[in-house]
Amino acid sequence: MSIFFNLKCLRSFIMKLSSGWEQSVYVLLILARLPENRTMSSIALANRLKVSPSYLKKIIKSLVDEGLLRSTPGKNGGFSLNKDLHDISFYDVFLAIEGRGRIFQSQGLLQNFIGSESGKAKRCAITSALDEIENTLVRTLSNVSLAQVADETQYNYNLGYLDEWIDEMD
């Protein structure tokens, strides 16, 4: 079964993610195709993806800070992968871009809703449901590696134009 099919249940959630999450995934996939010891500038990446260079720099900084990318300073510097794609999950990218902490944070409105503090339940049903959804989401995002995405993309699409573009960047 396709990993993309498995992620259809997450489609509405992923659509709510910042655009930085998707841009991050493509940056990582592009950099994974670089020959060893090569780097690429954030400007080249922004041009390829047709996204804001200033926003992409912010995203790349988050990926560097999280240890997913390596930054090489200097005239011929740029960015490269710091981890193998097998060791990077969708959840790793999520943490780098969206930050750590709860995905769904209850506002604690139950007491306001019922108008008192008495009741049989020890926990709010909404909070319990959101906790279960969050656990499922984290588990699902953690189970998809960027290597899987790269392999499936390679299988489904001709990446020759991308590789030619990378070669021309020399």
Coordinates of N, CA and C in Angstrom, one line a residue:
M1 N 0.8 -1.2 0.0 CA 0.0 0.0 0.0 C 0.9 1.2 0.0
S2 N 0.5 2.2 -0.7 CA 1.3 3.5 -0.9 C 1.3 4.3 0.4
I3 N 2.5 4.8 0.7 CA 2.6 5.7 1.9 C 1.7 6.9 1.7
F4 N 1.5 7.4 0.5 CA 0.7 8.5 0.2 C -0.8 8.2 0.5
F5 N -1.2 7.0 0.2 CA -2.5 6.6 0.6 C -2.7 6.6 2.1
N6 N -1.7 6.1 2.8 CA -1.8 6.0 4.3 C -1.9 7.4 4.9
L7 N -1.4 8.4 4.2 CA -1.4 9.8 4.7 C -2.6 10.6 4.3
K8 N -3.5 10.0 3.5 CA -4.8 10.7 3.2 C -5.6 11.1 4.4
C9 N -5.5 10.3 5.4 CA -6.3 10.6 6.6 C -5.7 11.8 7.3
L10 N -4.5 12.1 7.0 CA -3.8 13.3 7.6 C -3.9 14.5 6.7
R11 N -4.6 14.4 5.6 CA -4.6 15.5 4.6 C -5.1 16.8 5.2
S12 N -6.2 16.8 5.9 CA -6.7 18.0 6.4 C -5.8 18.6 7.4
F13 N -5.2 17.8 8.2 CA -4.2 18.3 9.2 C -3.0 18.9 8.5
I14 N -2.4 18.2 7.6 CA -1.2 18.6 6.9 C -1.5 19.9 6.1
M15 N -2.7 20.1 5.6 CA -3.1 21.3 5.0 C -3.1 22.5 5.9
K16 N -3.3 22.2 7.2 CA -3.3 23.3 8.2 C -1.9 23.6 8.7
L17 N -0.9 22.7 8.4 CA 0.5 23.0 8.7 C 1.0 24.3 8.0
S18 N 1.9 24.9 8.6 CA 2.5 26.1 7.9 C 3.1 25.6 6.6
S19 N 3.2 26.5 5.6 CA 3.8 26.2 4.4 C 5.2 25.8 4.5
G20 N 5.8 26.2 5.7 CA 7.2 25.8 5.9 C 7.4 24.3 6.0
W21 N 6.4 23.6 6.5 CA 6.6 22.1 6.6 C 6.8 21.5 5.3
E22 N 6.0 21.8 4.3 CA 6.1 21.2 3.0 C 7.4 21.7 2.3
Q23 N 7.7 23.0 2.4 CA 8.9 23.5 1.9 C 10.1 22.8 2.5
S24 N 10.1 22.5 3.8 CA 11.2 21.8 4.4 C 11.4 20.4 3.8
V25 N 10.3 19.7 3.6 CA 10.4 18.3 3.1 C 11.0 18.4 1.7
Y26 N 10.6 19.3 0.8 CA 11.2 19.4 -0.5 C 12.7 19.8 -0.4
V27 N 13.0 20.7 0.5 CA 14.5 21.1 0.6 C 15.3 19.9 1.0
L28 N 14.8 19.1 1.9 CA 15.5 17.9 2.3 C 15.6 16.9 1.2
L29 N 14.6 16.7 0.4 CA 14.6 15.8 -0.7 C 15.6 16.3 -1.8
I30 N 15.6 17.6 -2.1 CA 16.6 18.1 -3.0 C 18.0 17.9 -2.6
L31 N 18.3 18.3 -1.3 CA 19.6 18.2 -0.8 C 20.1 16.7 -0.8
A32 N 19.2 15.8 -0.6 CA 19.5 14.4 -0.6 C 20.1 13.9 -2.0
R33 N 19.8 14.6 -3.0 CA 20.2 14.3 -4.4 C 21.5 14.9 -4.7
L34 N 22.1 15.7 -3.8 CA 23.4 16.3 -4.1 C 24.5 15.3 -4.0
P35 N 25.5 15.4 -4.9 CA 26.7 14.5 -4.7 C 27.3 14.8 -3.4
E36 N 28.1 13.8 -2.9 CA 28.8 14.0 -1.6 C 29.7 15.2 -1.6
N37 N 29.8 15.8 -0.5 CA 30.6 17.0 -0.3 C 30.1 18.2 -1.1
R38 N 28.9 18.2 -1.5 CA 28.4 19.4 -2.2 C 27.3 20.1 -1.3
T39 N 27.2 21.4 -1.5 CA 26.2 22.1 -0.7 C 25.4 22.9 -1.7
M40 N 24.3 23.5 -1.2 CA 23.5 24.3 -2.1 C 23.0 25.5 -1.3
S41 N 22.9 26.7 -1.9 CA 22.5 27.9 -1.2 C 21.0 27.9 -1.0
S42 N 20.6 28.7 -0.1 CA 19.2 28.9 0.2 C 18.5 29.6 -1.0
I43 N 19.3 30.5 -1.6 CA 18.8 31.2 -2.8 C 18.4 30.3 -3.9
A44 N 19.4 29.3 -4.2 CA 19.1 28.3 -5.3 C 17.9 27.5 -4.9
L45 N 17.8 27.1 -3.7 CA 16.6 26.3 -3.3 C 15.3 27.1 -3.4
A46 N 15.3 28.3 -3.0 CA 14.2 29.2 -3.1 C 13.8 29.4 -4.6
N47 N 14.8 29.6 -5.4 CA 14.5 29.7 -6.8 C 13.9 28.5 -7.4
R48 N 14.4 27.3 -7.1 CA 13.9 26.1 -7.6 C 12.4 25.8 -7.2
L49 N 12.2 26.1 -5.9 CA 10.8 25.9 -5.3 C 9.9 27.0 -5.6
K50 N 10.4 28.2 -6.1 CA 9.6 29.3 -6.4 C 8.9 29.8 -5.1
V51 N 9.7 29.9 -4.0 CA 9.2 30.4 -2.7 C 10.0 31.6 -2.3
S52 N 9.5 32.3 -1.2 CA 10.2 33.4 -0.7 C 11.6 33.1 -0.2
P53 N 12.6 33.7 -0.7 CA 14.0 33.4 -0.2 C 14.1 33.7 1.3
S54 N 13.5 34.8 1.8 CA 13.7 35.2 3.2 C 13.0 34.2 4.1
Y55 N 11.8 33.7 3.7 CA 11.0 32.7 4.5 C 11.8 31.4 4.5
L56 N 12.3 31.0 3.3 CA 13.1 29.8 3.2 C 14.3 29.8 4.1
K57 N 15.0 30.9 4.2 CA 16.1 31.0 5.1 C 15.8 30.8 6.5
K58 N 14.6 31.3 6.9 CA 14.1 31.0 8.3 C 13.8 29.5 8.5
I59 N 13.2 28.9 7.5 CA 12.9 27.5 7.6 C 14.2 26.7 7.7
I60 N 15.2 27.0 6.8 CA 16.5 26.3 6.8 C 17.2 26.4 8.1
K61 N 17.1 27.6 8.7 CA 17.7 27.8 10.0 C 17.1 26.8 11.1
S62 N 15.8 26.7 11.0 CA 15.1 25.7 11.9 C 15.6 24.3 11.7
L63 N 15.8 23.9 10.4 CA 16.3 22.6 10.0 C 17.7 22.4 10.5
V64 N 18.5 23.4 10.4 CA 19.9 23.4 10.9 C 19.9 23.2 12.5
D65 N 19.1 24.1 13.1 CA 19.0 24.0 14.6 C 18.6 22.7 15.1
E66 N 17.7 22.0 14.3 CA 17.2 20.7 14.8 C 18.1 19.6 14.4
G67 N 19.2 19.9 13.7 CA 20.2 18.9 13.3 C 19.9 18.1 12.0
L68 N 18.9 18.6 11.3 CA 18.6 17.8 10.0 C 19.5 18.3 8.9
L69 N 19.9 19.5 8.9 CA 20.8 20.1 7.9 C 22.1 20.6 8.5
R70 N 23.1 20.6 7.7 CA 24.4 21.1 8.0 C 24.6 22.4 7.2
S71 N 25.2 23.4 7.9 CA 25.5 24.7 7.3 C 27.0 24.8 7.1
T72 N 27.4 25.1 5.9 CA 28.8 25.2 5.6 C 29.1 26.7 5.2
P73 N 29.8 27.4 6.0 CA 30.1 28.8 5.7 C 31.1 29.0 4.6
G74 N 31.2 30.2 4.1 CA 32.2 30.5 3.1 C 31.6 30.8 1.7
K75 N 32.5 31.2 0.8 CA 32.2 31.5 -0.5 C 31.4 30.4 -1.3
N76 N 31.9 29.2 -1.1 CA 31.3 28.0 -1.7 C 30.4 27.3 -0.8
G77 N 30.0 27.9 0.3 CA 29.2 27.3 1.3 C 27.8 27.1 0.9
G78 N 27.0 26.6 1.8 CA 25.6 26.3 1.6 C 25.1 25.3 2.6
F79 N 24.2 24.5 2.2 CA 23.5 23.6 3.1 C 23.6 22.2 2.5
S80 N 23.6 21.2 3.4 CA 23.6 19.8 3.0 C 22.9 19.0 4.1
L81 N 22.6 17.8 3.8 CA 21.9 16.9 4.8 C 22.9 16.6 5.9
N82 N 22.4 16.6 7.1 CA 23.2 16.2 8.3 C 22.8 14.8 8.7
K83 N 21.7 14.3 8.2 CA 21.3 12.9 8.5 C 20.9 12.2 7.2
D84 N 20.9 10.9 7.2 CA 20.4 10.1 6.1 C 18.9 10.2 6.1
L85 N 18.3 10.2 4.9 CA 16.8 10.3 4.8 C 16.1 9.2 5.6
H86 N 16.7 8.0 5.7 CA 16.1 6.9 6.5 C 16.0 7.3 8.0
D87 N 16.8 8.3 8.4 CA 16.7 8.7 9.8 C 16.0 10.0 10.0
I88 N 15.2 10.4 9.0 CA 14.4 11.7 9.2 C 13.0 11.3 8.9
S89 N 12.1 11.5 9.8 CA 10.7 11.2 9.6 C 9.9 12.5 9.4
F90 N 8.7 12.3 8.9 CA 7.8 13.5 8.8 C 7.7 14.2 10.2
Y91 N 7.7 13.4 11.3 CA 7.5 14.0 12.6 C 8.8 14.9 12.9
D92 N 9.9 14.4 12.5 CA 11.2 15.2 12.8 C 11.1 16.6 12.1
V93 N 10.6 16.6 10.9 CA 10.4 17.8 10.1 C 9.3 18.7 10.8
F94 N 8.3 18.0 11.3 CA 7.2 18.7 12.0 C 7.8 19.4 13.2
L95 N 8.6 18.7 14.0 CA 9.2 19.3 15.2 C 10.1 20.5 14.9
A96 N 10.9 20.3 13.8 CA 11.8 21.4 13.4 C 11.0 22.7 13.0
I97 N 9.9 22.5 12.3 CA 9.2 23.7 11.8 C 8.1 24.2 12.7
E98 N 7.4 23.3 13.3 CA 6.2 23.7 14.1 C 6.6 23.9 15.6
G99 N 7.7 23.3 16.0 CA 8.1 23.4 17.4 C 7.6 22.2 18.2
R100 N 8.2 22.2 19.4 CA 7.8 21.1 20.3 C 6.6 21.5 21.2
G101 N 6.0 20.6 21.8 CA 4.9 20.9 22.6 C 3.6 20.2 22.1
R102 N 2.5 20.5 22.8 CA 1.3 19.9 22.4 C 0.8 20.4 21.0
I103 N 0.2 19.5 20.2 CA -0.3 19.8 19.0 C -1.7 20.4 19.2
F104 N -2.5 19.7 20.0 CA -3.8 20.2 20.4 C -3.8 20.5 21.9
Q105 N -4.0 21.8 22.2 CA -3.9 22.3 23.6 C -5.3 22.7 24.0
S106 N -5.8 22.0 25.0 CA -7.2 22.3 25.6 C -7.1 23.6 26.2
Q107 N -8.2 24.4 26.1 CA -8.4 25.7 26.8 C -9.0 25.5 28.1
G108 N -9.4 24.3 28.5 CA -10.0 24.0 29.8 C -11.3 24.6 29.9
L109 N -12.2 24.6 28.9 CA -13.5 25.2 28.9 C -14.6 24.4 29.5
L110 N -14.3 23.1 29.9 CA -15.3 22.2 30.4 C -16.0 22.8 31.6
Q111 N -15.3 23.4 32.6 CA -16.0 24.0 33.8 C -16.9 25.1 33.4
N112 N -16.5 25.9 32.4 CA -17.4 27.0 31.9 C -18.6 26.4 31.2
F113 N -18.4 25.4 30.5 CA -19.5 24.7 29.7 C -20.5 24.2 30.6
I114 N -20.1 23.4 31.7 CA -21.1 22.7 32.5 C -21.6 23.7 33.7
G115 N -20.8 24.7 34.0 CA -21.2 25.6 35.0 C -20.9 25.2 36.4
S116 N -20.2 24.1 36.6 CA -19.8 23.7 37.9 C -18.6 22.8 37.8
E117 N -18.1 22.4 39.0 CA -16.9 21.5 39.0 C -17.3 20.1 39.3
S118 N -18.6 19.8 39.5 CA -19.0 18.4 39.9 C -19.2 17.6 38.6
G119 N -19.1 16.3 38.7 CA -19.3 15.4 37.6 C -18.6 14.1 37.9
K120 N -19.0 13.1 37.1 CA -18.5 11.7 37.3 C -17.1 11.6 36.6
A121 N -16.9 12.2 35.5 CA -15.7 12.0 34.7 C -14.5 12.8 35.4
K122 N -13.4 12.1 35.3 CA -12.2 12.8 35.8 C -11.5 13.7 34.8
R123 N -11.8 13.4 33.5 CA -11.2 14.2 32.4 C -12.3 14.6 31.4
C124 N -12.1 15.7 30.7 CA -12.9 16.2 29.7 C -12.9 15.2 28.5
A125 N -14.0 14.9 27.9 CA -14.1 14.0 26.8 C -13.4 14.6 25.6
I126 N -13.5 15.9 25.4 CA -12.9 16.5 24.3 C -11.4 16.4 24.4
T127 N -10.8 16.7 25.6 CA -9.4 16.6 25.8 C -8.9 15.1 25.6
S128 N -9.7 14.2 26.1 CA -9.3 12.8 25.9 C -9.3 12.4 24.4
A129 N -10.3 12.8 23.7 CA -10.3 12.5 22.2 C -9.1 13.2 21.5
L130 N -8.8 14.5 21.8 CA -7.7 15.2 21.2 C -6.4 14.5 21.6
D131 N -6.3 14.0 22.8 CA -5.0 13.3 23.2 C -4.8 12.1 22.3
E132 N -5.9 11.3 22.1 CA -5.9 10.1 21.3 C -5.5 10.5 19.8
I133 N -6.1 11.5 19.3 CA -5.8 11.9 17.9 C -4.4 12.4 17.8
E134 N -3.9 13.1 18.8 CA -2.5 13.6 18.8 C -1.6 12.4 18.8
N135 N -1.8 11.4 19.7 CA -0.9 10.2 19.7 C -0.9 9.5 18.4
T136 N -2.1 9.4 17.8 CA -2.1 8.7 16.5 C -1.4 9.5 15.4
L137 N -1.6 10.8 15.4 CA -0.9 11.6 14.5 C 0.6 11.6 14.6
V138 N 1.1 11.7 15.9 CA 2.6 11.6 16.1 C 3.1 10.2 15.6
R139 N 2.4 9.2 16.0 CA 2.8 7.8 15.6 C 2.9 7.7 14.0
T140 N 1.8 8.2 13.4 CA 1.8 8.1 11.9 C 2.9 9.0 11.3
L141 N 3.1 10.2 11.7 CA 4.1 11.0 11.2 C 5.5 10.4 11.4
S142 N 5.7 9.8 12.6 CA 7.0 9.2 12.9 C 7.3 8.0 12.1
N143 N 6.2 7.3 11.6 CA 6.4 6.1 10.8 C 6.7 6.3 9.3
V144 N 6.7 7.5 8.9 CA 7.0 7.8 7.5 C 8.4 8.5 7.4
S145 N 9.3 7.8 6.8 CA 10.7 8.4 6.6 C 10.7 9.1 5.3
L146 N 11.6 10.1 5.3 CA 11.8 10.8 4.0 C 12.4 9.9 3.0
A147 N 13.1 8.8 3.4 CA 13.6 7.8 2.4 C 12.4 7.1 1.7
Q148 N 11.4 6.8 2.4 CA 10.2 6.3 1.8 C 9.6 7.2 0.8
V149 N 9.5 8.5 1.1 CA 8.9 9.5 0.2 C 9.8 9.6 -1.0
A150 N 11.2 9.7 -0.8 CA 12.1 9.8 -1.9 C 12.0 8.6 -2.8
D151 N 11.9 7.4 -2.3 CA 11.8 6.2 -3.1 C 10.5 6.2 -3.9
E152 N 9.4 6.6 -3.3 CA 8.1 6.6 -4.0 C 8.1 7.7 -5.0
T153 N 8.7 8.8 -4.7 CA 8.8 9.9 -5.7 C 9.6 9.5 -6.9
Q154 N 10.7 8.9 -6.6 CA 11.6 8.4 -7.7 C 10.9 7.3 -8.6
Y155 N 10.1 6.5 -8.0 CA 9.4 5.5 -8.7 C 8.3 6.1 -9.6
N156 N 7.6 7.1 -9.1 CA 6.5 7.7 -9.8 C 6.8 8.8 -10.8
Y157 N 7.9 9.4 -10.6 CA 8.2 10.6 -11.4 C 9.6 10.5 -12.0
N158 N 9.8 11.2 -13.2 CA 11.1 11.3 -13.8 C 11.8 12.5 -13.1
L159 N 12.8 12.2 -12.4 CA 13.6 13.3 -11.7 C 14.8 13.8 -12.5
G160 N 14.8 13.4 -13.8 CA 16.0 13.8 -14.6 C 16.2 15.3 -14.7
Y161 N 15.1 16.1 -14.8 CA 15.2 17.5 -14.8 C 15.8 18.1 -13.5
L162 N 15.3 17.5 -12.4 CA 15.9 18.0 -11.1 C 17.4 17.7 -11.1
D163 N 17.8 16.5 -11.5 CA 19.2 16.1 -11.4 C 20.0 17.0 -12.4
E164 N 19.5 17.3 -13.6 CA 20.2 18.2 -14.5 C 20.4 19.6 -13.9
W165 N 19.3 20.1 -13.2 CA 19.4 21.4 -12.6 C 20.5 21.3 -11.5
I166 N 20.5 20.3 -10.7 CA 21.5 20.1 -9.6 C 22.9 20.2 -10.3
D167 N 23.1 19.4 -11.3 CA 24.4 19.4 -12.0 C 24.8 20.7 -12.5
E168 N 23.9 21.5 -13.0 CA 24.1 22.9 -13.5 C 24.5 23.8 -12.4
M169 N 24.2 23.5 -11.2 CA 24.5 24.4 -10.1 C 26.0 24.4 -9.8
D170 N 26.8 23.6 -10.4 CA 28.3 23.6 -10.2 C 28.9 24.8 -10.7

